[in-house]
CSV table of C-alpha atoms in Angstrom, one decimal:
chain,number,residue,atom,x,y,z
A,1,MET,CA,-154.4,-174.6,81.0
A,2,ARG,CA,-154.6,-176.9,83.8
A,3,ALA,CA,-158.0,-178.0,82.8
A,4,TRP,CA,-156.7,-179.1,79.5
A,5,ARG,CA,-154.0,-181.6,80.8
A,6,TRP,CA,-156.1,-184.4,79.8
A,7,VAL,CA,-155.1,-183.7,76.3
A,8,TRP,CA,-151.7,-185.1,76.8
A,9,LEU,CA,-153.1,-188.3,78.2
A,10,TYR,CA,-155.0,-188.8,75.0
A,11,GLY,CA,-152.3,-187.9,73.1
A,12,ILE,CA,-149.8,-190.3,74.7
A,13,GLY,CA,-152.5,-192.9,74.7
A,14,ILE,CA,-153.0,-192.7,70.8
A,15,VAL,CA,-149.2,-192.8,70.0
A,16,VAL,CA,-148.8,-195.7,72.4
A,17,VAL,CA,-151.7,-198.1,70.9
A,18,TRP,CA,-150.6,-196.9,67.2
A,19,LEU,CA,-146.7,-198.1,68.0
A,20,LEU,CA,-148.0,-201.1,69.7
A,21,GLY,CA,-149.8,-202.6,66.6
A,22,PRO,CA,-146.8,-203.2,64.5
A,23,GLU,CA,-145.1,-204.4,67.5
A,24,LEU,CA,-147.8,-206.9,68.2
A,25,GLY,CA,-147.8,-208.0,64.7
A,26,ASP,CA,-144.1,-208.9,64.5
A,27,MET,CA,-144.6,-211.3,67.5
A,28,PRO,CA,-144.1,-215.1,66.3
A,29,MET,CA,-147.2,-216.1,68.0
A,30,PHE,CA,-149.4,-213.5,66.0
A,31,LYS,CA,-147.3,-214.2,62.7
A,32,GLU,CA,-148.0,-217.9,62.8
A,33,MET,CA,-151.8,-217.6,63.6
A,34,THR,CA,-154.4,-218.0,61.0
A,35,LEU,CA,-158.3,-217.4,61.6
A,36,GLY,CA,-159.9,-220.7,60.4
A,37,ASP,CA,-160.1,-220.8,56.7
A,38,SER,CA,-159.7,-217.3,56.3
A,39,LYS,CA,-156.8,-215.5,54.7
A,40,VAL,CA,-156.6,-213.0,57.4
A,41,ARG,CA,-153.1,-213.5,59.6
A,42,GLY,CA,-152.9,-213.0,63.3
A,43,SER,CA,-150.3,-210.1,62.6
A,44,GLN,CA,-152.9,-208.4,60.4
A,45,LEU,CA,-156.0,-208.7,63.0
A,46,ALA,CA,-153.5,-207.2,65.9
A,47,GLU,CA,-152.6,-204.2,63.6
A,48,PHE,CA,-156.0,-203.7,62.8
A,49,THR,CA,-157.4,-203.9,66.7
A,50,ALA,CA,-154.6,-201.5,67.4
A,51,ASP,CA,-155.4,-199.1,64.7
A,52,ALA,CA,-159.1,-199.5,65.5
A,53,PHE,CA,-158.4,-198.5,69.1
A,54,THR,CA,-156.3,-195.7,68.0
A,55,LEU,CA,-159.4,-194.0,65.8
A,56,LEU,CA,-161.5,-194.6,68.9
A,57,LEU,CA,-159.3,-192.7,71.1
A,58,PHE,CA,-158.7,-190.1,68.3
A,59,LEU,CA,-162.7,-189.7,68.1
A,60,LEU,CA,-162.8,-189.3,71.9
A,61,LEU,CA,-160.4,-186.7,72.0
A,62,GLY,CA,-162.1,-184.7,69.4
A,63,HIS,CA,-165.7,-184.9,71.1
A,64,ARG,CA,-163.9,-183.9,74.7
A,65,ALA,CA,-162.2,-181.0,73.1
A,66,VAL,CA,-165.3,-179.7,71.7
A,67,SER,CA,-167.2,-180.1,75.1
A,68,GLN,CA,-164.6,-178.4,77.0
A,69,LEU,CA,-164.3,-175.2,74.7
A,70,PRO,CA,-165.4,-171.9,76.3
A,71,LYS,CA,-169.2,-171.1,75.7
A,72,GLU,CA,-167.6,-167.7,74.5
A,73,GLY,CA,-164.9,-166.5,72.4
A,74,LYS,CA,-164.9,-166.3,68.6
A,75,TRP,CA,-161.8,-168.8,68.4
A,76,SER,CA,-163.9,-171.2,70.6
A,77,SER,CA,-166.9,-171.0,68.0
A,78,PHE,CA,-164.3,-171.6,65.3
A,79,LEU,CA,-162.7,-174.6,66.8
A,80,ARG,CA,-166.2,-176.0,67.6
A,81,ARG,CA,-167.2,-175.6,63.9
A,82,ILE,CA,-163.6,-177.2,62.7
A,83,ILE,CA,-162.7,-179.8,65.0
A,84,PRO,CA,-165.6,-182.5,64.0
A,85,PRO,CA,-165.2,-182.4,60.2
A,86,SER,CA,-161.3,-182.6,60.8
A,87,VAL,CA,-161.8,-185.5,63.0
A,88,THR,CA,-164.1,-187.3,60.8
A,89,LEU,CA,-162.0,-186.6,57.7
A,90,ILE,CA,-158.9,-188.0,59.4
A,91,ILE,CA,-160.7,-191.0,60.7
A,92,VAL,CA,-162.2,-191.8,57.3
A,93,LEU,CA,-159.0,-191.9,55.5
A,94,ALA,CA,-157.1,-193.8,58.2
A,95,GLY,CA,-159.9,-196.1,58.7
A,96,HIS,CA,-159.8,-196.7,54.7
A,97,ARG,CA,-156.6,-197.6,54.7
A,98,VAL,CA,-156.9,-200.1,57.6
A,99,LEU,CA,-159.9,-201.8,56.2
A,100,ARG,CA,-158.5,-202.0,52.8
A,101,THR,CA,-155.5,-203.8,54.1
A,102,LEU,CA,-157.8,-206.3,56.1
A,103,ALA,CA,-160.8,-206.9,53.9
A,104,GLY,CA,-158.6,-206.6,50.5
A,105,PRO,CA,-158.2,-210.4,50.1
A,106,PHE,CA,-161.8,-210.9,50.4
A,107,LEU,CA,-163.2,-208.3,47.9
A,108,ALA,CA,-163.7,-209.4,44.3
A,109,GLU,CA,-163.0,-207.0,41.5
A,110,MET,CA,-166.5,-205.6,41.6
A,111,ASP,CA,-166.9,-205.5,45.3
A,112,ARG,CA,-163.6,-203.5,45.5
A,113,MET,CA,-165.0,-200.9,43.0
A,114,ILE,CA,-168.2,-200.6,45.1
A,115,TYR,CA,-166.3,-200.2,48.2
A,116,ASN,CA,-163.8,-197.4,46.5
A,117,LEU,CA,-167.0,-195.6,45.3
A,118,ILE,CA,-168.5,-195.6,48.7
A,119,PHE,CA,-165.4,-194.2,50.5
A,120,LEU,CA,-164.9,-191.7,47.5
A,121,LEU,CA,-168.5,-190.5,48.3
A,122,VAL,CA,-168.0,-190.5,52.2
A,123,GLY,CA,-164.5,-188.8,51.6
A,124,ILE,CA,-166.0,-185.8,49.5
A,125,SER,CA,-169.0,-185.5,51.9
A,126,VAL,CA,-166.6,-185.0,54.6
A,127,ALA,CA,-164.3,-182.8,52.8
A,128,LEU,CA,-167.2,-180.5,51.9
A,129,TRP,CA,-168.4,-180.2,55.3
A,130,LEU,CA,-165.0,-179.0,56.4
A,131,ILE,CA,-164.9,-176.6,53.6
A,132,LEU,CA,-168.3,-175.4,54.5
A,133,ALA,CA,-167.3,-174.9,58.2
A,134,LEU,CA,-164.2,-172.9,57.3
A,135,ARG,CA,-165.9,-170.5,54.9
A,136,ARG,CA,-168.6,-169.8,57.7
A,137,SER,CA,-166.0,-169.2,60.1
A,138,SER,CA,-163.6,-167.1,57.9
A,139,ALA,CA,-165.5,-163.6,58.2
A,140,MET,CA,-165.8,-164.0,62.1
A,141,LEU,CA,-162.1,-164.8,62.4
A,142,MET,CA,-161.3,-161.5,60.3
A,143,GLN,CA,-163.3,-159.7,62.6
A,144,THR,CA,-161.8,-160.4,65.9
A,145,SER,CA,-158.2,-160.4,67.1
A,146,GLU,CA,-156.8,-162.3,69.8
A,147,GLY,CA,-154.7,-160.6,72.6
A,148,GLU,CA,-156.6,-157.5,72.9
A,149,PRO,CA,-157.0,-156.4,76.5
A,150,ILE,CA,-160.1,-157.9,78.4
A,151,GLN,CA,-162.0,-155.4,80.3
A,152,GLN,CA,-165.5,-154.7,81.8
A,153,GLU,CA,-167.6,-154.9,78.5
A,154,PRO,CA,-165.4,-156.9,76.2
A,155,ALA,CA,-165.8,-159.8,78.4
A,156,GLN,CA,-169.5,-159.4,78.4
A,157,SER,CA,-169.4,-158.8,74.7
A,158,ARG,CA,-167.8,-162.1,73.8
A,159,GLU,CA,-170.7,-163.5,75.7
A,160,GLU,CA,-173.1,-161.6,73.6
A,161,SER,CA,-171.9,-161.6,70.3
A,162,ALA,CA,-169.8,-165.2,70.1
A,163,PRO,CA,-171.8,-168.1,68.6
A,164,ALA,CA,-172.6,-170.3,71.6
A,165,ARG,CA,-171.8,-174.0,71.6
A,166,LYS,CA,-175.6,-174.8,71.4
A,167,PRO,CA,-178.4,-172.5,70.6
A,168,PRO,CA,-178.4,-169.8,73.4
A,169,ASP,CA,-180.9,-170.6,76.3
A,170,GLU,CA,-183.6,-168.1,76.0
A,171,ALA,CA,-183.0,-167.3,79.7
A,172,ASP,CA,-179.7,-165.9,78.6
A,173,LYS,CA,-181.3,-163.5,75.9
A,174,THR,CA,-182.5,-159.9,75.8
A,175,VAL,CA,-186.4,-160.8,76.0
A,176,PRO,CA,-189.3,-158.7,76.4
A,177,LEU,CA,-191.5,-159.5,79.4
A,178,PRO,CA,-194.8,-157.7,79.6
A,179,ALA,CA,-194.9,-155.4,82.8
A,180,PRO,CA,-197.7,-156.8,85.1
A,181,PRO,CA,-200.6,-154.2,85.9
A,182,SER,CA,-199.4,-154.3,89.6
A,183,SER,CA,-195.9,-152.9,88.7
A,184,ARG,CA,-195.1,-150.0,91.1
A,185,ALA,CA,-191.7,-149.0,89.0
A,186,GLN,CA,-190.6,-148.2,85.7
A,187,PRO,CA,-190.4,-151.9,84.2
A,188,SER,CA,-187.5,-151.0,82.0
A,189,ASN,CA,-185.2,-150.8,85.0
A,190,LEU,CA,-183.6,-154.3,83.9
A,191,GLN,CA,-181.0,-154.6,81.3
A,192,GLN,CA,-179.3,-157.5,79.5
A,193,GLU,CA,-177.2,-157.6,76.3
A,194,SER,CA,-178.5,-159.8,73.3
A,195,HIS,CA,-176.8,-162.4,71.1
A,196,ASP,CA,-178.9,-161.4,68.4
A,197,ARG,CA,-179.0,-157.6,68.4
A,198,THR,CA,-176.2,-155.0,67.9
A,199,VAL,CA,-176.3,-151.3,68.4
A,200,ARG,CA,-176.0,-148.7,65.3
A,201,ILE,CA,-174.0,-146.4,66.7
A,202,ASP,CA,-172.6,-143.9,64.2
A,203,PRO,CA,-172.7,-146.6,61.4
A,204,SER,CA,-171.5,-144.3,58.3
A,205,HIS,CA,-167.9,-144.3,59.6
A,206,GLN,CA,-165.4,-145.5,62.4
A,207,ARG,CA,-165.6,-143.1,65.3
A,208,ARG,CA,-162.4,-141.4,65.9
A,209,LYS,CA,-163.1,-139.2,69.0
A,210,LEU,CA,-165.8,-139.5,71.8
A,211,GLY,CA,-165.6,-136.0,73.6
A,212,ARG,CA,-161.9,-135.1,74.1
A,213,TYR,CA,-160.9,-139.1,73.9
A,214,ALA,CA,-159.1,-140.6,71.1
A,215,VAL,CA,-160.9,-143.7,70.1
A,216,ILE,CA,-158.3,-146.3,69.3
A,217,ARG,CA,-160.4,-149.4,68.2
A,218,GLU,CA,-163.9,-151.1,69.1
A,219,LEU,CA,-163.3,-153.8,71.8
A,220,GLY,CA,-167.1,-155.2,71.8
A,221,ARG,CA,-170.6,-154.4,71.3
A,222,GLY,CA,-173.8,-155.6,72.7
A,223,SER,CA,-177.7,-154.7,72.2
A,224,THR,CA,-177.6,-151.3,73.8
A,225,SER,CA,-173.9,-150.2,73.8
A,226,VAL,CA,-170.6,-150.2,72.3
A,227,VAL,CA,-167.2,-150.2,74.0
A,228,TYR,CA,-164.2,-148.6,72.5
A,229,LEU,CA,-160.5,-148.7,73.5
A,230,GLY,CA,-159.9,-144.9,74.1
A,231,LYS,CA,-157.0,-142.5,75.3
A,232,ASP,CA,-157.3,-139.4,77.4
A,233,PRO,CA,-154.9,-137.0,75.3
A,234,THR,CA,-154.6,-134.8,78.4
A,235,ILE,CA,-152.9,-137.5,80.7
A,236,GLN,CA,-152.1,-140.0,78.2
A,237,ARG,CA,-154.5,-142.7,80.1
A,238,PHE,CA,-155.9,-145.6,78.3
A,239,VAL,CA,-159.8,-145.9,79.1
A,240,ALA,CA,-162.7,-147.9,78.1
A,241,LEU,CA,-165.3,-145.8,76.7
A,242,LYS,CA,-169.0,-147.4,76.7
A,243,ALA,CA,-171.0,-145.5,74.2
A,244,ILE,CA,-174.7,-145.8,74.8
A,245,ARG,CA,-177.3,-144.6,72.2
A,246,PHE,CA,-180.2,-142.6,73.1
A,247,ASP,CA,-183.4,-143.5,71.4
A,248,GLU,CA,-184.7,-140.9,68.9
A,249,VAL,CA,-187.6,-139.0,70.4
A,250,ASP,CA,-190.0,-136.3,68.9
A,251,GLU,CA,-189.2,-133.8,71.2
A,252,PRO,CA,-186.1,-132.0,72.0
A,253,SER,CA,-187.2,-131.7,75.7
A,254,GLU,CA,-187.6,-135.3,75.9
A,255,LEU,CA,-183.7,-135.8,74.9
A,256,VAL,CA,-183.0,-133.1,77.5
A,257,GLU,CA,-184.6,-135.1,80.0
A,258,ILE,CA,-182.9,-138.5,79.0
A,259,LYS,CA,-179.3,-136.9,79.2
A,260,ARG,CA,-180.4,-135.3,82.4
A,261,ARG,CA,-181.3,-138.6,84.1
A,262,PHE,CA,-178.3,-140.3,82.3
A,263,PHE,CA,-175.8,-137.9,84.0
A,264,ARG,CA,-177.4,-137.9,87.4
A,265,GLU,CA,-177.1,-141.7,87.6
A,266,VAL,CA,-173.4,-141.7,86.2
A,267,LYS,CA,-172.5,-139.1,88.9
A,268,SER,CA,-174.0,-141.4,91.7
A,269,VAL,CA,-172.1,-144.3,90.1
A,270,GLY,CA,-169.0,-142.5,89.9
A,271,LEU,CA,-168.9,-141.5,93.3
A,272,LEU,CA,-168.4,-145.1,94.3
A,273,SER,CA,-164.9,-145.5,95.3
A,274,HIS,CA,-164.1,-149.2,96.2
A,275,PRO,CA,-161.2,-151.5,95.2
A,276,ASN,CA,-163.7,-154.1,93.9
A,277,ILE,CA,-165.7,-151.9,91.9
A,278,VAL,CA,-164.7,-150.6,88.2
A,279,THR,CA,-163.9,-147.0,88.5
A,280,ILE,CA,-165.7,-144.4,86.3
A,281,PHE,CA,-163.6,-141.6,85.4
A,282,ASP,CA,-165.6,-139.2,83.1
A,283,ALA,CA,-168.9,-139.1,81.3
A,284,GLY,CA,-170.2,-137.0,78.3
A,285,ASP,CA,-172.5,-136.9,75.3
A,286,GLU,CA,-172.4,-136.2,71.7
A,287,GLN,CA,-175.6,-135.7,69.8
A,288,ASP,CA,-177.8,-138.7,70.3
A,289,LEU,CA,-174.9,-140.7,72.2
A,290,GLY,CA,-173.9,-140.8,75.9
A,291,PHE,CA,-170.4,-142.3,76.7
A,292,ILE,CA,-168.8,-143.2,80.0
A,293,ALA,CA,-164.9,-143.3,80.4
A,294,MET,CA,-164.1,-146.5,82.9
A,295,GLU,CA,-160.8,-148.2,83.8
A,296,VAL,CA,-159.6,-150.7,81.6
A,297,LEU,CA,-159.2,-154.1,82.9
A,298,GLU,CA,-157.3,-157.3,82.1
A,299,GLY,CA,-158.6,-160.6,83.1
A,300,ILE,CA,-161.6,-163.3,82.9
A,301,THR,CA,-165.0,-162.9,84.1
A,302,LEU,CA,-166.5,-165.7,86.6
A,303,LYS,CA,-168.4,-167.2,83.7
A,304,ASP,CA,-165.5,-169.1,82.9
A,305,TRP,CA,-165.5,-170.7,86.5
A,306,CYS,CA,-169.1,-171.5,86.1
A,307,ARG,CA,-168.5,-174.7,83.9
A,308,LYS,CA,-168.4,-177.9,85.7
A,309,ALA,CA,-164.9,-178.8,84.2
A,310,ASN,CA,-163.6,-175.5,85.7
A,311,LEU,CA,-165.0,-175.3,89.1
A,312,LYS,CA,-162.7,-173.8,91.7
A,313,PRO,CA,-162.2,-175.1,95.4
A,314,ILE,CA,-165.0,-174.4,97.8
A,315,LYS,CA,-162.9,-172.1,100.0
A,316,ARG,CA,-161.5,-170.1,96.9
A,317,VAL,CA,-165.3,-169.5,95.7
A,318,LEU,CA,-166.3,-168.4,99.3
A,319,GLU,CA,-163.4,-165.9,99.5
A,320,LEU,CA,-164.2,-164.6,96.1
A,321,VAL,CA,-168.0,-164.1,96.7
A,322,THR,CA,-167.2,-162.6,100.2
A,323,THR,CA,-165.2,-159.8,98.3
A,324,VAL,CA,-168.3,-159.3,96.0
A,325,ALA,CA,-170.7,-158.9,98.8
A,326,GLN,CA,-168.5,-156.3,100.5
A,327,ALA,CA,-168.3,-154.5,97.5
A,328,LEU,CA,-172.2,-154.4,97.0
A,329,ASP,CA,-172.7,-153.3,100.4
A,330,HIS,CA,-170.3,-150.2,100.0
A,331,ALA,CA,-172.7,-149.3,96.7
A,332,HIS,CA,-176.0,-150.4,98.4
A,333,SER,CA,-174.9,-147.8,101.3
A,334,GLN,CA,-174.5,-145.2,98.8
A,335,GLY,CA,-178.0,-145.9,97.5
A,336,VAL,CA,-176.6,-147.5,94.2
A,337,VAL,CA,-178.0,-150.8,93.2
A,338,HIS,CA,-176.7,-152.8,90.5
A,339,ARG,CA,-179.5,-154.6,88.9
A,340,ASP,CA,-177.6,-157.1,86.9
A,341,ILE,CA,-175.3,-158.9,89.0
A,342,LYS,CA,-174.3,-162.0,87.1
A,343,PRO,CA,-171.0,-164.0,86.4
A,344,ALA,CA,-170.3,-162.1,83.1
A,345,ASN,CA,-170.5,-158.9,85.2
A,346,ILE,CA,-167.7,-159.8,87.7
A,347,MET,CA,-164.3,-160.1,86.7
A,348,PHE,CA,-161.1,-161.6,88.1
A,349,THR,CA,-158.1,-159.4,87.2
A,350,LYS,CA,-154.6,-160.9,86.1
A,351,ASP,CA,-153.6,-159.2,89.5
A,352,GLY,CA,-156.1,-161.7,91.2
A,353,ILE,CA,-158.9,-158.8,92.2
A,354,ALA,CA,-162.1,-159.1,91.8
A,355,LYS,CA,-164.1,-156.4,90.4
A,356,ILE,CA,-167.8,-155.8,89.9
A,357,THR,CA,-168.6,-154.2,86.4
A,358,ASP,CA,-171.1,-152.2,84.8
A,359,PHE,CA,-172.5,-150.8,87.9
A,360,GLY,CA,-175.3,-148.4,87.0
A,361,ILE,CA,-175.6,-149.6,83.4
A,362,ALA,CA,-178.8,-151.5,83.6
A,363,ARG,CA,-180.6,-148.2,85.0
A,364,ILE,CA,-178.7,-146.1,82.5
A,365,THR,CA,-179.8,-148.2,79.6
A,366,SER,CA,-183.6,-148.2,80.8
A,367,PHE,CA,-183.4,-144.1,80.3
A,368,THR,CA,-182.9,-144.7,76.5
A,369,LYS,CA,-186.1,-146.9,76.3
A,370,THR,CA,-189.0,-145.3,74.9
A,371,ARG,CA,-191.3,-148.4,75.6
A,372,THR,CA,-192.6,-148.6,79.0
A,373,ASP,CA,-194.0,-152.2,78.6
A,374,VAL,CA,-191.0,-154.0,78.3
A,375,ILE,CA,-188.7,-155.5,80.9
A,376,LEU,CA,-184.9,-156.1,79.8
A,377,GLY,CA,-182.9,-158.5,81.8
A,378,THR,CA,-181.1,-161.6,82.5
A,379,PRO,CA,-184.0,-163.8,83.8
A,380,SER,CA,-181.9,-166.6,85.4
A,381,TYR,CA,-180.2,-164.4,87.8
A,382,MET,CA,-183.3,-161.9,88.7
A,383,SER,CA,-185.0,-161.8,91.9
A,384,PRO,CA,-188.8,-162.5,92.1
A,385,GLU,CA,-189.6,-159.0,92.8
A,386,GLN,CA,-187.3,-157.7,89.8
A,387,LEU,CA,-188.9,-160.2,87.4
A,388,VAL,CA,-192.4,-158.7,87.9
A,389,GLY,CA,-191.3,-155.1,87.6
A,390,GLU,CA,-191.4,-154.2,91.3
A,391,LYS,CA,-189.1,-151.5,92.9
A,392,VAL,CA,-185.9,-153.2,93.8
A,393,ASP,CA,-183.1,-152.5,96.3
A,394,GLY,CA,-179.8,-153.9,97.4
A,395,ARG,CA,-181.5,-157.3,98.6
A,396,SER,CA,-182.3,-157.9,95.0
A,397,ASP,CA,-178.6,-157.8,94.2
A,398,LEU,CA,-177.8,-160.2,97.0
A,399,PHE,CA,-180.2,-162.7,95.6
A,400,SER,CA,-178.6,-162.6,92.2
A,401,LEU,CA,-175.3,-162.9,94.0
A,402,GLY,CA,-176.6,-166.1,95.5
A,403,VAL,CA,-177.5,-167.4,92.1
A,404,VAL,CA,-174.1,-166.5,91.2
A,405,LEU,CA,-172.6,-168.6,94.2
A,406,TYR,CA,-174.8,-171.6,93.4
A,407,GLU,CA,-173.5,-171.6,89.8
A,408,LEU,CA,-169.9,-171.2,91.3
A,409,LEU,CA,-170.3,-174.2,93.6
A,410,THR,CA,-172.2,-176.6,91.2
A,411,GLY,CA,-171.7,-175.5,87.7
A,412,GLU,CA,-175.4,-175.3,87.3
A,413,ARG,CA,-178.2,-172.6,87.8
A,414,PRO,CA,-180.8,-172.9,90.7
A,415,PHE,CA,-183.9,-172.4,88.6
A,416,GLN,CA,-184.4,-174.1,85.1
A,417,GLY,CA,-187.0,-173.6,82.7
A,418,GLU,CA,-187.7,-174.2,79.0
A,419,SER,CA,-189.1,-170.9,78.3
A,420,ILE,CA,-188.8,-167.3,79.9
A,421,ALA,CA,-192.4,-167.9,81.3
A,422,SER,CA,-191.5,-171.3,82.6
A,423,LEU,CA,-188.1,-169.9,84.3
A,424,THR,CA,-190.1,-166.8,85.6
A,425,TYR,CA,-192.5,-169.0,87.5
A,426,GLN,CA,-189.8,-171.2,88.8
A,427,ILE,CA,-188.1,-168.2,90.3
A,428,ALA,CA,-191.2,-166.7,91.6
A,429,HIS,CA,-193.1,-169.6,93.1
A,430,LYS,CA,-190.7,-172.9,93.3
A,431,PRO,CA,-187.9,-173.6,95.6
A,432,HIS,CA,-184.4,-174.4,94.1
A,433,ARG,CA,-183.1,-177.6,93.6
A,434,PRO,CA,-180.9,-178.3,96.8
A,435,PRO,CA,-177.1,-177.7,95.9
A,436,ALA,CA,-176.3,-180.8,97.7
A,437,GLN,CA,-178.0,-183.0,95.4
A,438,ILE,CA,-175.5,-181.8,92.7
A,439,ARG,CA,-172.4,-181.4,94.7
A,440,THR,CA,-172.3,-183.8,97.8
A,441,ASP,CA,-169.3,-182.5,99.2
A,442,LEU,CA,-170.8,-178.9,99.9
A,443,PRO,CA,-170.5,-178.2,103.6
A,444,PRO,CA,-173.7,-177.6,105.3
A,445,CYS,CA,-172.8,-173.9,106.0
A,446,CYS,CA,-172.8,-173.4,102.2
A,447,VAL,CA,-176.1,-174.9,101.8
A,448,ALA,CA,-177.5,-172.6,104.6
A,449,ILE,CA,-176.1,-169.3,103.1
A,450,ILE,CA,-177.5,-170.3,99.5
A,451,ASP,CA,-181.1,-171.0,101.0
A,452,ARG,CA,-181.1,-167.8,102.7
A,453,ALA,CA,-179.7,-165.7,99.7
A,454,LEU,CA,-182.5,-167.2,97.5
A,455,CYS,CA,-185.4,-166.8,100.0
A,456,LYS,CA,-188.6,-165.6,97.7
A,457,ALA,CA,-189.6,-163.4,100.6
A,458,VAL,CA,-187.4,-160.2,100.6
A,459,GLY,CA,-187.5,-160.0,104.4
A,460,LYS,CA,-186.3,-163.5,105.1
A,461,ARG,CA,-183.1,-162.8,102.5
A,462,TYR,CA,-180.0,-161.6,103.6
A,463,GLN,CA,-180.7,-157.7,104.5
A,464,ARG,CA,-177.1,-156.5,103.8
A,465,GLY,CA,-174.0,-157.6,101.9
A,466,LEU,CA,-171.9,-157.3,105.0
A,467,GLU,CA,-174.2,-159.7,106.6
A,468,LEU,CA,-173.7,-162.1,103.8
A,469,ALA,CA,-169.9,-161.6,103.7
A,470,GLU,CA,-169.9,-162.5,107.4
A,471,ASP,CA,-171.6,-165.9,107.2
A,472,LEU,CA,-169.3,-166.7,104.1
A,473,ARG,CA,-166.2,-165.7,106.0
A,474,THR,CA,-167.4,-168.0,108.9
A,475,CYS,CA,-168.0,-170.7,106.6
A,476,ARG,CA,-164.7,-170.5,105.0
A,477,GLN,CA,-162.9,-170.8,108.3
A,478,THR,CA,-164.8,-174.1,108.9
A,479,CYS,CA,-164.1,-175.7,105.7
A,480,THR,CA,-161.5,-178.1,105.5
């Protein structure tokens, strides 16, 4: 809420300027003033000027409000649709009153008819704009409810399913990347949820159970999975149920193999026990579905902290990323690689704890893909070796965490591209933009950490999460 305090300043300014107009008009110096041979009195001009500034402030308020809205969330999308036509309609109505008062004496009968006709057409056009915006948003609002607990998938699902402030960057979408001939690993290791695709999981009816778990309601969905709020009837515990659809296969033996690999990966991830990694309680399957029962979290994702208007203090960011690096080191020491580290997969709970979500989901999702010439991923956060489909280890996660650190400190991503091909080339071959060019108050130690984390050569990168965490901790101690 602190980031929205400026709204009060605009509101106070609008009220003060609006009230100031009549007060100025009543002053003797303005009452006695006449502009040349015109019929406009000084008091009218004073009120007109105050009203014009009031409308200008109101316009600036609406513009800034739209620009400050979060990128994700259906309510944010609704407000981005409604605010512009609403502000425009108010300005048209108020402006009509002001202009009619000032210009009335100069308008002949015919001119006044033309003026009123123009105003009527403009008013109808803006009103239709507002009505269409309401109609387009009504269906969306009926499908969502505010106040649902936010946990690992819902936070990501809002990113996937909510309309963005502008057309989504290709780098943030699920995109097919042709696997290079030299690829030594299955190129479907990578996973990214899509804005444009949904999962058809039991579309004929609303699920009531997954395994022994009662399904309460759907929390969110992406291109490869649906997340439900569930309840374990045995111990009466609420869980997040991530249901993953297995691709239909021709041979039953293929489905058996997919499920075997699914449970093997879930087991390795489920053995992770760390306070900063989301806990997996259970897993199961039903026909062509696999599901994972995880702890439910309430909080926000780090995506909210990557907007320039909402950047956190440097020491706070370093402390947070230190915690994530330590959690990654624990997972890597157990042979588990995340493969999809990004702000949307790191949550900050209402209890002030950082939690890495969706561990193993990227690899699990790859088991359900029948095509071997497609890489799914979030290109903006991928390491060079990950982009080309090579075998990855924990150092790839540390590269991705370096991208997250860069974005948390600057509000921008280190690599930019107008297309996936352009972005891939930038990550693989071009140096990142020096973060100090974006934020001049960054300590040299922050720049050095980012430079090492984003090294193209795997051997020159941080080799362990603890190594990165130690540098982050030292840097934090030197920050003022």
